[in-house]
mmCIF file of C-alpha atoms in Angstrom:
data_model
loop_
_atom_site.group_PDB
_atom_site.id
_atom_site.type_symbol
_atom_site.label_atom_id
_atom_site.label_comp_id
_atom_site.label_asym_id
_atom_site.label_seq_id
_atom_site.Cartn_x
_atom_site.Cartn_y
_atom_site.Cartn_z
ATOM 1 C CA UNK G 14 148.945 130.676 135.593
ATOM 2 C CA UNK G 15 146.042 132.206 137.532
ATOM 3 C CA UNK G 16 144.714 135.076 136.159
ATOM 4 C CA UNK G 17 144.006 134.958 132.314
ATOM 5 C CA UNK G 18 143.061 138.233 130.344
ATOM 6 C CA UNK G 19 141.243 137.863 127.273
ATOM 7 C CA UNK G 20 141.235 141.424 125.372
ATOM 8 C CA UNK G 21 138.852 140.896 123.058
ATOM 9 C CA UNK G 22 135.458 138.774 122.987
ATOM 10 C CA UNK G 23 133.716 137.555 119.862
ATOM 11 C CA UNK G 24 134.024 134.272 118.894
ATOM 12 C CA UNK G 25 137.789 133.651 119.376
ATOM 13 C CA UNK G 26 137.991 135.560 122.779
ATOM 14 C CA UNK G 27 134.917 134.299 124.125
ATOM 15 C CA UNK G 28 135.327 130.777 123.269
ATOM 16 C CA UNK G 29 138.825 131.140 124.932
ATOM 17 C CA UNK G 30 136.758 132.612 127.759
ATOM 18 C CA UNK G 31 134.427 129.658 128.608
ATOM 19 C CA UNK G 32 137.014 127.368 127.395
ATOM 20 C CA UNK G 33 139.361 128.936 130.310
ATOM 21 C CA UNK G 34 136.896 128.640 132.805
ATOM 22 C CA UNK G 35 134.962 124.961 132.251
ATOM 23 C CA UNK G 36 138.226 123.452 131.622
ATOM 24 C CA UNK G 37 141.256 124.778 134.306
ATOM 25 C CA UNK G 38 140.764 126.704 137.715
ATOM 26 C CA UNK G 39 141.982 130.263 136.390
ATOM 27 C CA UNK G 40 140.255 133.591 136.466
ATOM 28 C CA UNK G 41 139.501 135.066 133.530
ATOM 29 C CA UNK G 42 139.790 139.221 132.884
ATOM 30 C CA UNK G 43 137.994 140.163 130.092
ATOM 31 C CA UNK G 44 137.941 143.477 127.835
ATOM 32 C CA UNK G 45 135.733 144.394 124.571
ATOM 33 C CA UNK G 46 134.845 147.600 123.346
ATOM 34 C CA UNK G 47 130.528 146.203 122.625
ATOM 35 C CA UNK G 48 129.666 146.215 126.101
ATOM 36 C CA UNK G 49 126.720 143.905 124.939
ATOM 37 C CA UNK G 50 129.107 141.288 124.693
ATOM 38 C CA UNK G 51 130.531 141.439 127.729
ATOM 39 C CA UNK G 52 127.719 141.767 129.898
ATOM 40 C CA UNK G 53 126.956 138.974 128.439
ATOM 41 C CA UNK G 54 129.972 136.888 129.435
ATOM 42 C CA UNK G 55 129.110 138.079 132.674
ATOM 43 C CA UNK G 56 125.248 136.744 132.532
ATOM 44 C CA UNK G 57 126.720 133.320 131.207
ATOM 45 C CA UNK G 58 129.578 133.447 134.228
ATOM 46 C CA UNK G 59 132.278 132.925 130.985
ATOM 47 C CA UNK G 60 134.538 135.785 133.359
ATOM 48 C CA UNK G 61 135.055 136.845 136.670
ATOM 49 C CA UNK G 62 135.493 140.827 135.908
ATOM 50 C CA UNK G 63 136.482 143.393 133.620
ATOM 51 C CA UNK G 64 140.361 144.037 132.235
ATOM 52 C CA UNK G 65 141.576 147.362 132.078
ATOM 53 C CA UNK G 66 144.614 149.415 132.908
ATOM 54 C CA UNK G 67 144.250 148.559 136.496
ATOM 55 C CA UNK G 68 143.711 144.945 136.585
ATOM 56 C CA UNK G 69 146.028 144.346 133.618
ATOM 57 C CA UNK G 70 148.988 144.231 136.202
ATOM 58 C CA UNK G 71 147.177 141.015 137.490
ATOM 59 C CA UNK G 72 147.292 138.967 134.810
ATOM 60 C CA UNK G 73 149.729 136.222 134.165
ATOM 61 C CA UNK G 74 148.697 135.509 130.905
ATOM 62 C CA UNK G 75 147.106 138.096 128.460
ATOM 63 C CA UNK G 76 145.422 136.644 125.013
ATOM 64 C CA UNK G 77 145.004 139.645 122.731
ATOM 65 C CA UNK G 78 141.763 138.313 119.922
ATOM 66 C CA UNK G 79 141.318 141.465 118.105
ATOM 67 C CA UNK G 80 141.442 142.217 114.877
ATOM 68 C CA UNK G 81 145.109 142.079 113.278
ATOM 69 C CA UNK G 82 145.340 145.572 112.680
ATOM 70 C CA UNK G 83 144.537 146.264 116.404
ATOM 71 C CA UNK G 84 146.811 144.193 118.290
ATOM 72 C CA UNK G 85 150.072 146.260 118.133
ATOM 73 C CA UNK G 86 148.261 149.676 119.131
ATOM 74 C CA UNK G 87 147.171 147.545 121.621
ATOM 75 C CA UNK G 88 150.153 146.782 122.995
ATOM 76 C CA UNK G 89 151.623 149.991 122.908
ATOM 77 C CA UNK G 90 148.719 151.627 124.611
ATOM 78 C CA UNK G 91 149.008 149.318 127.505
ATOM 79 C CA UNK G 92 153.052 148.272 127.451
ATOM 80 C CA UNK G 93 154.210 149.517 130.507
ATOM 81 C CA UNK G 94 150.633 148.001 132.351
ATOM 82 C CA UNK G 95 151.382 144.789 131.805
ATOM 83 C CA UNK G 96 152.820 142.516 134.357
ATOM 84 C CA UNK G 97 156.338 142.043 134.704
ATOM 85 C CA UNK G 98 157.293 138.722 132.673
ATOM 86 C CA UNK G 99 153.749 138.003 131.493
ATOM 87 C CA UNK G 100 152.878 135.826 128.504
ATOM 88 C CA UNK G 101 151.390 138.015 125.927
ATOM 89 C CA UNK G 102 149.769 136.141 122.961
ATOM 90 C CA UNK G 103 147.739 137.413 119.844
ATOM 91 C CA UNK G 104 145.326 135.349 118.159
ATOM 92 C CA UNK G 105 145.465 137.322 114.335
ATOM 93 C CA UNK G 106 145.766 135.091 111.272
ATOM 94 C CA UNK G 107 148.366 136.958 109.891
ATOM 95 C CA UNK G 108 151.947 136.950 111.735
ATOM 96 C CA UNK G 109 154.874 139.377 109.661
ATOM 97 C CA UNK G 110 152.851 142.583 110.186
ATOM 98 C CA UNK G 111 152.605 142.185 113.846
ATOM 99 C CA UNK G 112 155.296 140.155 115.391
ATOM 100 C CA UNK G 113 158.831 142.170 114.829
ATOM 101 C CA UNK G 114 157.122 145.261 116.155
ATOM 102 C CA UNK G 115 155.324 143.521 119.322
ATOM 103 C CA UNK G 116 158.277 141.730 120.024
ATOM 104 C CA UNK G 117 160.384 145.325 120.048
ATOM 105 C CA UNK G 118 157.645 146.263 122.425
ATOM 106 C CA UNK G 119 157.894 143.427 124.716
ATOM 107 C CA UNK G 120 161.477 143.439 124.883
ATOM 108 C CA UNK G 121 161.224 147.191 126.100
ATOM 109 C CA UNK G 122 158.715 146.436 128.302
ATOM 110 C CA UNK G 123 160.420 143.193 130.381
ATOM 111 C CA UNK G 124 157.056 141.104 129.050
ATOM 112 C CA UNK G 125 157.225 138.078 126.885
ATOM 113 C CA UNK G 126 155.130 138.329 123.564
ATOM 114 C CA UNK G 127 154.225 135.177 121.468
ATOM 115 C CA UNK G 128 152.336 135.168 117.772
ATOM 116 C CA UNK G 129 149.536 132.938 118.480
ATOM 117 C CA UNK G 130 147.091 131.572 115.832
ATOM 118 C CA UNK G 131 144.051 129.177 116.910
ATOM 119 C CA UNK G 132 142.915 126.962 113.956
ATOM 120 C CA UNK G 133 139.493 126.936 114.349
ATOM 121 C CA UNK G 134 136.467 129.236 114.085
ATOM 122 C CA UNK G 135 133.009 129.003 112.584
ATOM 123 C CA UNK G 136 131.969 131.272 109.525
ATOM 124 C CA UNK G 137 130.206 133.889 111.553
ATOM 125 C CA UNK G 138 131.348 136.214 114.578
ATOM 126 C CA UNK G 139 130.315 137.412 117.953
ATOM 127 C CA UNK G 140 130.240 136.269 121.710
ATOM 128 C CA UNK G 141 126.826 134.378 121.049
ATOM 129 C CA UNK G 142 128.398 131.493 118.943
ATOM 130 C CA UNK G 143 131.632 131.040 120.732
ATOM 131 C CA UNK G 144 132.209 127.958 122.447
ATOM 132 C CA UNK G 145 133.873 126.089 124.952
ATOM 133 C CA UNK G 146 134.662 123.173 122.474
ATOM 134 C CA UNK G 147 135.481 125.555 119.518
ATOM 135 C CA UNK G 148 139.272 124.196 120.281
ATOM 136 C CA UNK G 149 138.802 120.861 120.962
ATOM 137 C CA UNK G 150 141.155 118.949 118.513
ATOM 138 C CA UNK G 151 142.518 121.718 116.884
ATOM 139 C CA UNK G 152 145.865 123.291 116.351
ATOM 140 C CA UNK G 153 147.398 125.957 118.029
ATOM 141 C CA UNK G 154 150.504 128.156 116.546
ATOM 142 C CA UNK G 155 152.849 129.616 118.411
ATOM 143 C CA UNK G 156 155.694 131.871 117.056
ATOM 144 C CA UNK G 157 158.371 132.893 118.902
ATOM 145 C CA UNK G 158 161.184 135.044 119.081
ATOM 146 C CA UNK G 159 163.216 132.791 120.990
ATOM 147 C CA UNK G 160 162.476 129.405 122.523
ATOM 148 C CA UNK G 161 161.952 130.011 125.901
ATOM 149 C CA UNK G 162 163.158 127.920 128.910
ATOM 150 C CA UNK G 163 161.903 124.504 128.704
ATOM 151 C CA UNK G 164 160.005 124.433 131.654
ATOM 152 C CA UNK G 165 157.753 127.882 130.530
ATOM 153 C CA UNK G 166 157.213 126.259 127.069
ATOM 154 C CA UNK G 167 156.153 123.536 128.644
ATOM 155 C CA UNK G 168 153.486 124.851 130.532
ATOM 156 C CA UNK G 169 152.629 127.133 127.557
ATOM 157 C CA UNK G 170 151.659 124.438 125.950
ATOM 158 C CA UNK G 171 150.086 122.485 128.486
ATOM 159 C CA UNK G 172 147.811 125.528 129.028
ATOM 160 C CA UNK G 173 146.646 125.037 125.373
ATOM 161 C CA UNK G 174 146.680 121.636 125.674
ATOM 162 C CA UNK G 175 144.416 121.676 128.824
ATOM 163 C CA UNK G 176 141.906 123.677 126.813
ATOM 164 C CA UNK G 177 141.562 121.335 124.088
ATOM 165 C CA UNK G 178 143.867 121.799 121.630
ATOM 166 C CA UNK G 179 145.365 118.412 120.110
ATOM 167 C CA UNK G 180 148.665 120.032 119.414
ATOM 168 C CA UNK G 181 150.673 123.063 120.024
ATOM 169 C CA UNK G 182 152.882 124.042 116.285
ATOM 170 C CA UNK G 183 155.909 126.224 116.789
ATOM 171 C CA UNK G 184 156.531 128.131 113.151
ATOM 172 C CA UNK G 185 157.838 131.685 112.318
ATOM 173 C CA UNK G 186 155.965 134.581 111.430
ATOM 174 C CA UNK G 187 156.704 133.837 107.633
ATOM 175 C CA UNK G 188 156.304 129.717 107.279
ATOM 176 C CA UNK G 189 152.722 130.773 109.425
ATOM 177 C CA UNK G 190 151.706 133.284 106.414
ATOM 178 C CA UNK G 191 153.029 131.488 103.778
ATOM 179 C CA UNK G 192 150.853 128.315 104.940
ATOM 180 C CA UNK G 193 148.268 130.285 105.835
ATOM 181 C CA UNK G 194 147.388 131.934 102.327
ATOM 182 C CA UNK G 195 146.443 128.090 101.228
ATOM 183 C CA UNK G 196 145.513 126.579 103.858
ATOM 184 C CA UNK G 197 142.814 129.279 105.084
ATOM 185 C CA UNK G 198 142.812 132.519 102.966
ATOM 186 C CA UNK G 199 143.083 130.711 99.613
ATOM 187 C CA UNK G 200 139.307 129.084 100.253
ATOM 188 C CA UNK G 201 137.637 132.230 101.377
ATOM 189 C CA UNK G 202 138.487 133.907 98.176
ATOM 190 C CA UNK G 203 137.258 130.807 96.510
ATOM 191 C CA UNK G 204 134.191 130.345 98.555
ATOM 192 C CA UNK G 205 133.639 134.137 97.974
ATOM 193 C CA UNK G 206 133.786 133.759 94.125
ATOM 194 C CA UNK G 207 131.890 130.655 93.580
ATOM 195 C CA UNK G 208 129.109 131.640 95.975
ATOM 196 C CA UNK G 209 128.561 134.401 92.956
ATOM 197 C CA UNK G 210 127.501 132.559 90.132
ATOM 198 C CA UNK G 211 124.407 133.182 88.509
ATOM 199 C CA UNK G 212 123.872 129.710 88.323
ATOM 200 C CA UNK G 213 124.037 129.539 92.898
ATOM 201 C CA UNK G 214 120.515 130.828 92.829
ATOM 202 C CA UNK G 215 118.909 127.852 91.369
ATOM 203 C CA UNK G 216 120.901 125.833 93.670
ATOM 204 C CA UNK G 217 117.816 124.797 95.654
ATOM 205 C CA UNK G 218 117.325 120.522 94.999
ATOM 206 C CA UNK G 219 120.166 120.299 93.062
ATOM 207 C CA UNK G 220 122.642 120.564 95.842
ATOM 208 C CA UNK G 221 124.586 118.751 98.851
ATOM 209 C CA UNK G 222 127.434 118.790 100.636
ATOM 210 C CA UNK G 223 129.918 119.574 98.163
ATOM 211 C CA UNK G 224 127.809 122.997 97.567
ATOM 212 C CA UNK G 225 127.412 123.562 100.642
ATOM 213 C CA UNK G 226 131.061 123.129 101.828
ATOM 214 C CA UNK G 227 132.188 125.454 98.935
ATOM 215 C CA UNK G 228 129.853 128.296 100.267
ATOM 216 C CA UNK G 229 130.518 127.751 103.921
ATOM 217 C CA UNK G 230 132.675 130.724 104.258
ATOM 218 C CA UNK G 231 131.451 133.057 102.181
ATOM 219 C CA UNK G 232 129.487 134.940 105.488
ATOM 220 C CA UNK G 233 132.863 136.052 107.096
ATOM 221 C CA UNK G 234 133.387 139.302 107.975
ATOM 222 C CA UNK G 235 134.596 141.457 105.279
ATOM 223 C CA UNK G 236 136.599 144.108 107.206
ATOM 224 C CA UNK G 237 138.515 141.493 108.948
ATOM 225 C CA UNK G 238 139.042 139.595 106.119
ATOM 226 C CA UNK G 239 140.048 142.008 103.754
ATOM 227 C CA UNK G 240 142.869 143.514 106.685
ATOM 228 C CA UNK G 241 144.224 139.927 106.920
ATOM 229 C CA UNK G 242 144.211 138.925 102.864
ATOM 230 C CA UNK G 243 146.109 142.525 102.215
ATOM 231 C CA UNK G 244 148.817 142.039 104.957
ATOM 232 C CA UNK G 245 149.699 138.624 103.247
ATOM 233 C CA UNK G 246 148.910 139.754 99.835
ATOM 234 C CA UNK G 247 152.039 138.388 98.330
ATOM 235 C CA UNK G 248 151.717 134.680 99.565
ATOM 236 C CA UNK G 249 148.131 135.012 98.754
ATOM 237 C CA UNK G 250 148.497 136.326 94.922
ATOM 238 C CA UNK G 251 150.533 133.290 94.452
ATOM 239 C CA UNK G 252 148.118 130.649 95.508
ATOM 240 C CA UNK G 253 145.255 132.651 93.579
ATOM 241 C CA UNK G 254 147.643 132.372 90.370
ATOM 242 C CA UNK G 255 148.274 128.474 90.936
ATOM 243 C CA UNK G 256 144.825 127.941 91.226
ATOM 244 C CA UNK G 257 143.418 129.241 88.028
ATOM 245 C CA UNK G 258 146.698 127.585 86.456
ATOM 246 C CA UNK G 259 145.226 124.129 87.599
ATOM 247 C CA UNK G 260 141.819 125.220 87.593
ATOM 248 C CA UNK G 261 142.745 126.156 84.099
ATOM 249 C CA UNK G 262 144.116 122.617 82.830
ATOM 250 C CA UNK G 263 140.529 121.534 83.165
ATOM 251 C CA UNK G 264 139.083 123.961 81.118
ATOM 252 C CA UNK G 265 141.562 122.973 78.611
ATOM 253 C CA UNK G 266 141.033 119.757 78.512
ATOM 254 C CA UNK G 267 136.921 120.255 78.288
ATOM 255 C CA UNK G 268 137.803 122.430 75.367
ATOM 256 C CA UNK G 269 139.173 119.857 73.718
ATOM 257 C CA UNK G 270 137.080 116.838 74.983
ATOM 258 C CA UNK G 271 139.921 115.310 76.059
ATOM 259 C CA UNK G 272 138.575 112.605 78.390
ATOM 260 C CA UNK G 273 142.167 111.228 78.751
ATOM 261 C CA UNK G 274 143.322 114.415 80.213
ATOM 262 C CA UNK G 275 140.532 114.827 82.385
ATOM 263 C CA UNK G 276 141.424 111.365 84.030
ATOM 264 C CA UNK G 277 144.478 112.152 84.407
ATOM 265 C CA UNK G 278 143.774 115.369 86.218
ATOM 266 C CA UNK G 279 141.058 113.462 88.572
ATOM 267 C CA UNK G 280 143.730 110.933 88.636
ATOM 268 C CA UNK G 281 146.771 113.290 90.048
ATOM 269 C CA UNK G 282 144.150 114.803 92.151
ATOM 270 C CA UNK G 283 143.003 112.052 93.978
ATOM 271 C CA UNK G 284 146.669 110.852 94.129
ATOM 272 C CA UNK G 285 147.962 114.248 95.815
ATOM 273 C CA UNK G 286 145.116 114.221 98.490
ATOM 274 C CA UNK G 287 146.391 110.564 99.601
ATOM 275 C CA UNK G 288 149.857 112.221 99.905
ATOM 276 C CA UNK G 289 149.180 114.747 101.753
ATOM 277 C CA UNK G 290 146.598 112.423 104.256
ATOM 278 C CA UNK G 291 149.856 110.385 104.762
ATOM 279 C CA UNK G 292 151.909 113.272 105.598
ATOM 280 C CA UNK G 293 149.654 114.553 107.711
ATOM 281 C CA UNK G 294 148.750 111.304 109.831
ATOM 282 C CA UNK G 295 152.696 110.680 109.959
ATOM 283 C CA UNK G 296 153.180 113.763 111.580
ATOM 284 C CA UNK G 297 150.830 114.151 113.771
ATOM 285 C CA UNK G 298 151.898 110.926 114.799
ATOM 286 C CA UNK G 299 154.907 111.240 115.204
ATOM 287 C CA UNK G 300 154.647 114.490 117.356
ATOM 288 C CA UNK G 301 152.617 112.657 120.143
#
């Protein structure tokens, strides 16, 4: 691949930006509706020139990091621009309200479209914080439609791979969402609750790093993140409704002063978290 465009650059886009171009030899197109921010890519050299309908045909690979609710106008504005086979990946956290339609689109329009999801970020937007090392040891998620050839997944993934990514996870649109209401939604509601105790603004002295971890995310954006909680709003009710079932065990058991219980609880806790470590290390093991 030699021409990358990146529609789209905050933090996800730009990082992908500077990422492309410290880290391979491709040229990188860029588009963003705040001109700030991309005269600003140009100041820091993060791209070579502008994408648009013009240079779109150019581009061998097109990463699409807007927000989730923009991507398939997106690609039907500019379906019949894009180049003939081109890889056309999104970057939205959600995945079942976008990929059946963008992959009707890309079969129509002889492209090939792939659900993308980078897992990483930092709890505020924009150009200015993104990063060339934002993906460094992270995850990437594909989702496709069909497997494609060997030899083009292959250097799919070695594209990601190449940027920093430790792995490259193929899932569907609905194992991605269902994972993804725990695994990222679930503690941005929580962050977003706890952050507004009355209690948080007495915090000053009396906390570390567990406070601070808890309110990490609660300065997200809250257009973007209210789009991506209602298109998964099923998978996320359910993890909301498990969590103040355990959450209320404990409460239980401090009713009651029931130290036994609340060792057990710790206890079962502590246990799962092994678990899942193992799991995890196995896996990620094993995949190398």
């Amino acid at each position: 691949m030699k021409t990358i465009g990146i529609a789209g650059c905050g933090l996800i886009g730009g990082s992908f930006a500077k990422a492309v171009k410290t880290k391979t030899d491709c040229r990188v197109l860029a588009f963003d509706q705040n001109e700030s921010a991309l005269c600003r890519a140009e100041l820091e050299n993060a791209i070579d020139g502008r994408l648009n309908a013009q240079t779109l045909k150019n581009c061998d690979l097109v990463l699409i990091a807007l927000p989730p609710h923009a991507v398939v106008p997106f690609l039907r504005e500019y379906a019949a621009k894009f180049k003939k086979d081109a890889i056309v990946i999104d970057c939205a956290g959600v995945k079942r309200t976008i990929c059946p339609e963008a992959w009707r689109i890309a079969d129509a329009n002889n492209f090939l479209f792939i659900g993308g999801h980078p897992m990483a970020g930092k709890e505020r937007s924009g150009f200015e914080r993104a990063s060339d090392a934002l993906y460094n040891n992270a995850s990437m998620l594909l989702v496709f439609e069909e497997i494609p050839q060997l030899a083009r997944l292959e250097k799919i993934k070695k594209f990601f791979l190449d940027l920093g990514f430790a792995r490259v996870v193929t899932t569907t649109p609905e194992k991605h969402d269902r994972l993804i209401a725990y695994t990222s939604q679930l503690a941005h509601a929580l962050s977003a609750s706890f952050v507004k105790s009355p209690t948080a603004d007495e915090h000053a002295g009396f906390s570390a790093g567990s406070f601070r971890d808890m309110i990490r995310v609660a300065s997200v954006d809250p257009q973007l993140w209210s789009d991506l909680f209602l298109d998964n709003r099923d998978n996320l009710q359910r993890e909301i409704h498990t969590l103040i079932s355990r959450l209320a065990e404990f409460e239980t058991a401090l009713r009651k002063n029931d130290r036994e219980q609340l060792v057990e609880l710790f206890t079962q806790g502590a246990q799962r978290k092994a678990t899942i470590e193992s799991l995890r290390t196995f896996r990620e093991t094993k995949g190398k």
